[in-house]
Amino acid sequence: SEKTSYEAWLRYEAVENDALRANYRLRCSVIVSAEQTKVLGTAAKELAEAVQAMTGHVPDIAAIRDRQIPCVIIGVLGRGDPEIDGTAGPDADELGSEGYVLRTLKGQQGEADCIAIVGASDRGALYGAFHLIRIMQMRDSIEDLHIVEHPVNGLRMINQWDNMDGTIERGYAGKSIFYRNNGFVEDFTRIRDYARLLASTGINAITINNVNVHREETNLITAEYEQTLSKAADAFGAYGIKLFLSINFASPIAVGGLQTADPLDPAVRSWWTERASELYRAIPEFGGFLVKADSEFRPGPFTYGRDHADGANLLAEALAPHGGVVIWRCFVYNCLQDWRDRSTDRAKAAYDHFTPLDGRFADNVILQIKNGPMDFQVREPVSPLFGGLKDTNQILELQITQEYTGQQKHVCYLVPLWKEVLDFDTYAAGEGSTVARIASGALHNRSYGGLAAVSNIGDSACWTGHPLSQANLYGYGRLAWNPALSTEQITAEWIRLSLGSDPMVEDVVSGILLRSWGIYESYTSPLGVGWMVNPNHHYGPNVDGYEYSKWGTYHFADHQGIGVDRTIGTGTGYTAQYHSPQRELYDSLERCPDELLLFYHHVPYTHVLHSGKTVIQHIYDTHFEGAEAAAALLEAWQSIRGRIDEAYFELVASRLSEQREHAKEWRDVINTYFFRKSGIADRQDRLIY
Ligand code: GCW
């Protein structure tokens, strides 16, 4: 039924095993929550609902513990309850501000055992409750618990690209759950359900409007929307999630009636200060602003001859008295490039714009950096900007919505891609300077750090259009909590939580997910070159779609070869933005990894890869094999028919058959293009048109 896919990973099937069900029921017969805060209330309610659904027993929620009866106690450290404080003991030092201890307390002298969920904060306790729920969903034991957890990243954020007319920029799962007809939806049920899904994975912040802030959305920071925003802030706040807004840098002109938005103009400064105070008066828990400035026609400080530090610091000054932060995006490049101009390289732009400003940003400014230097391609290197800033807060931006990775029609599980990014060593402070450590703030000891990602949900019955794309949302939350979690663990969790614990289902679905990125890459754009998509909507093959455009996105294929020379000696010099030894690795034609070869080098089609194949043969082989592998995904899926919910099964099956057909289109367009360009035949003499 639709319910199964709507519930996603918070699906609470009754426990099949009698002994286990009885044990969960006994251990969770009463939930004791001494304090009555909003978030602790949520924690108790969530746990009670989960226990009821999984065991059939409705737990009492009590303020005081009866020591004869087993229970789950939920509390927060340092609020004067000696039992709560005692439970954490030395673990308390490891909790930070959002961690928790989940621990079985043995009853003394005939008293019952109980499970204590002790948070470092209300939010920590909520995460602890969701952890206990997860253990029961996984059908693991809840005896003798001793779990100590804290998030590695302070900011674990979701960015909605929702517009107030109800559309979603790069949304592939229906319309916005937030807006309709240039206003908010009336009924917030779905927004609340979204908040719970996010909180269960540890998300603690969200921006609810597109970074491209259009006319109506510019008004979101005005008095007109205060009431509705405060309702939205409450819905998320009950789940420990802070509300942020994307703002229009030109707001002082657009809604403030000023003549300028110059960040150094005193009237502009006081306008923002006043606006921020107003917002915080209405929404004391407000998080701050997300800003796309001087990027793809958005207004910004460049108009006034100011730089991005001036721009960000203006807003930082307004938010600082309220504890708010400015998240400033680094996706800044020239989108009006002349394709004839070979000296400009879009890949270099973010680094060139922002490294000179290192150290100039206010303490409450955080730079948000896309994982790659271009734009969420199926394969691109890690942005060198991560290695280029030491004295600036920075967070990593990922894209959960599958703009360039199959648009939720194709399955493309992104956790393995994100793991590669997080594990990438920038060598910024010697070996081990991974993106994960830079983003968390640990490497340079920064006060803010974390991850942000563009959401993939809409009002589709299963949230994400393609049910398997739910795994990307889940996986993102888990990685934001702890980037060291393995892909295998996250994948197994998601499958068990969403589809139950049939080992065959787990085996088949994990096989599909884990192969999917590689398969998508193989039949789309080869060897890291990117951008062979139809302009604007970005779906489907079009090798020259962006070749003679203004967007800075070229592959330079001619009859002899293909690729972008970004080397120091003969190319754009992009490779110099990396530290050694990455710089030399990418700069070297001999040593450059195959999967990124065409991102860094222009080579003849006859160039021999490390794999032993020529570039042209690699293109043919991967495209033929990729289309076959896509067909095999559907076959694999067919093998679990009857083992999972039928409607869910059918929905995925129909997407997989669409993928199978569309993969053939990719195969034939790409192979034909390169056969015609190069005139070199396929060694295996397969059908090319
Ligand atoms: O590549 C582009 C997307 C735009 C998006 C932009 C960005 C929100 O195609 O749709 O705009 O990236 O990240 O700002």
PDB file of N, CA and C in Angstrom, residues 28 45-46 80 84 102 159 167 172 180 201 237 303 318 423 489 506 545 556 590 600 654 672 676:
ATOM      1  N   CYS A  28       9.564  -1.714  27.714  1.00  0.00           N
ATOM      2  CA  CYS A  28       9.017  -0.386  27.377  1.00  0.00           C
ATOM      3  C   CYS A  28       7.590  -0.230  27.886  1.00  0.00           C
ATOM      4  N   LYS A  45       6.483  10.676  23.029  1.00  0.00           N
ATOM      5  CA  LYS A  45       5.374  10.337  22.137  1.00  0.00           C
ATOM      6  C   LYS A  45       5.850   9.420  21.002  1.00  0.00           C
ATOM      7  N   GLU A  46       6.979   9.739  20.421  1.00  0.00           N
ATOM      8  CA  GLU A  46       7.512   8.909  19.339  1.00  0.00           C
ATOM      9  C   GLU A  46       7.787   7.484  19.820  1.00  0.00           C
ATOM     10  N   GLY A  80      19.360  18.482  37.411  1.00  0.00           N
ATOM     11  CA  GLY A  80      19.079  18.242  38.825  1.00  0.00           C
ATOM     12  C   GLY A  80      18.528  16.875  39.163  1.00  0.00           C
ATOM     13  N   ILE A  84      19.592  10.558  36.495  1.00  0.00           N
ATOM     14  CA  ILE A  84      19.945  10.870  35.101  1.00  0.00           C
ATOM     15  C   ILE A  84      21.436  11.221  35.007  1.00  0.00           C
ATOM     16  N   LEU A 102      22.458   5.661  26.019  1.00  0.00           N
ATOM     17  CA  LEU A 102      21.327   4.730  26.049  1.00  0.00           C
ATOM     18  C   LEU A 102      21.804   3.556  26.882  1.00  0.00           C
ATOM     19  N   ASN A 159      18.500  21.602   2.678  1.00  0.00           N
ATOM     20  CA  ASN A 159      18.081  22.775   1.903  1.00  0.00           C
ATOM     21  C   ASN A 159      16.929  22.376   0.996  1.00  0.00           C
ATOM     22  N   THR A 167       6.156  24.905  -7.056  1.00  0.00           N
ATOM     23  CA  THR A 167       7.133  24.125  -7.814  1.00  0.00           C
ATOM     24  C   THR A 167       8.388  23.923  -6.960  1.00  0.00           C
ATOM     25  N   TYR A 172      12.037  16.186  -8.249  1.00  0.00           N
ATOM     26  CA  TYR A 172      11.611  15.062  -9.085  1.00  0.00           C
ATOM     27  C   TYR A 172      10.613  14.183  -8.342  1.00  0.00           C
ATOM     28  N   ARG A 180       1.784  26.473  -1.871  1.00  0.00           N
ATOM     29  CA  ARG A 180       0.805  26.402  -2.951  1.00  0.00           C
ATOM     30  C   ARG A 180       0.417  27.820  -3.320  1.00  0.00           C
ATOM     31  N   THR A 201      16.909  10.762  11.604  1.00  0.00           N
ATOM     32  CA  THR A 201      18.265  10.516  11.108  1.00  0.00           C
ATOM     33  C   THR A 201      19.270  11.503  11.698  1.00  0.00           C
ATOM     34  N   GLY A 237      10.667  22.732  15.227  1.00  0.00           N
ATOM     35  CA  GLY A 237      11.262  22.858  16.556  1.00  0.00           C
ATOM     36  C   GLY A 237      10.897  21.700  17.471  1.00  0.00           C
ATOM     37  N   THR A 303      27.815  44.011  -7.246  1.00  0.00           N
ATOM     38  CA  THR A 303      27.152  45.176  -7.856  1.00  0.00           C
ATOM     39  C   THR A 303      27.706  46.489  -7.306  1.00  0.00           C
ATOM     40  N   ALA A 318      23.913  41.532  11.595  1.00  0.00           N
ATOM     41  CA  ALA A 318      22.496  41.642  11.957  1.00  0.00           C
ATOM     42  C   ALA A 318      22.028  40.446  12.784  1.00  0.00           C
ATOM     43  N   ASP A 423      35.937  11.148   2.482  1.00  0.00           N
ATOM     44  CA  ASP A 423      37.223  10.503   2.763  1.00  0.00           C
ATOM     45  C   ASP A 423      38.380  11.123   1.979  1.00  0.00           C
ATOM     46  N   GLN A 489      26.809  -0.474   6.374  1.00  0.00           N
ATOM     47  CA  GLN A 489      25.945  -0.366   7.554  1.00  0.00           C
ATOM     48  C   GLN A 489      24.709   0.481   7.246  1.00  0.00           C
ATOM     49  N   GLU A 506      17.195  -8.139   1.629  1.00  0.00           N
ATOM     50  CA  GLU A 506      18.373  -7.336   1.959  1.00  0.00           C
ATOM     51  C   GLU A 506      19.488  -7.551   0.940  1.00  0.00           C
ATOM     52  N   GLY A 545      25.113  19.273 -25.857  1.00  0.00           N
ATOM     53  CA  GLY A 545      24.088  20.146 -25.278  1.00  0.00           C
ATOM     54  C   GLY A 545      24.668  21.383 -24.606  1.00  0.00           C
ATOM     55  N   PHE A 556      35.233  19.484 -25.352  1.00  0.00           N
ATOM     56  CA  PHE A 556      36.199  19.705 -26.430  1.00  0.00           C
ATOM     57  C   PHE A 556      36.440  18.482 -27.306  1.00  0.00           C
ATOM     58  N   GLU A 590      50.064  10.252 -16.879  1.00  0.00           N
ATOM     59  CA  GLU A 590      50.323   8.837 -16.629  1.00  0.00           C
ATOM     60  C   GLU A 590      49.609   8.356 -15.368  1.00  0.00           C
ATOM     61  N   TYR A 600      40.696  16.171 -16.445  1.00  0.00           N
ATOM     62  CA  TYR A 600      42.002  16.826 -16.301  1.00  0.00           C
ATOM     63  C   TYR A 600      42.833  16.911 -17.564  1.00  0.00           C
ATOM     64  N   SER A 654       8.365  -0.385 -12.111  1.00  0.00           N
ATOM     65  CA  SER A 654       8.075   0.460 -13.271  1.00  0.00           C
ATOM     66  C   SER A 654       9.194   1.475 -13.489  1.00  0.00           C
ATOM     67  N   THR A 672      27.152   6.342 -30.653  1.00  0.00           N
ATOM     68  CA  THR A 672      27.045   6.812 -32.032  1.00  0.00           C
ATOM     69  C   THR A 672      27.804   8.115 -32.223  1.00  0.00           C
ATOM     70  N   ARG A 676      30.980   8.345 -34.768  1.00  0.00           N
ATOM     71  CA  ARG A 676      30.971   9.287 -35.894  1.00  0.00           C
ATOM     72  C   ARG A 676      32.107  10.302 -35.785  1.00  0.00           C
TER      73      ARG A 676
END
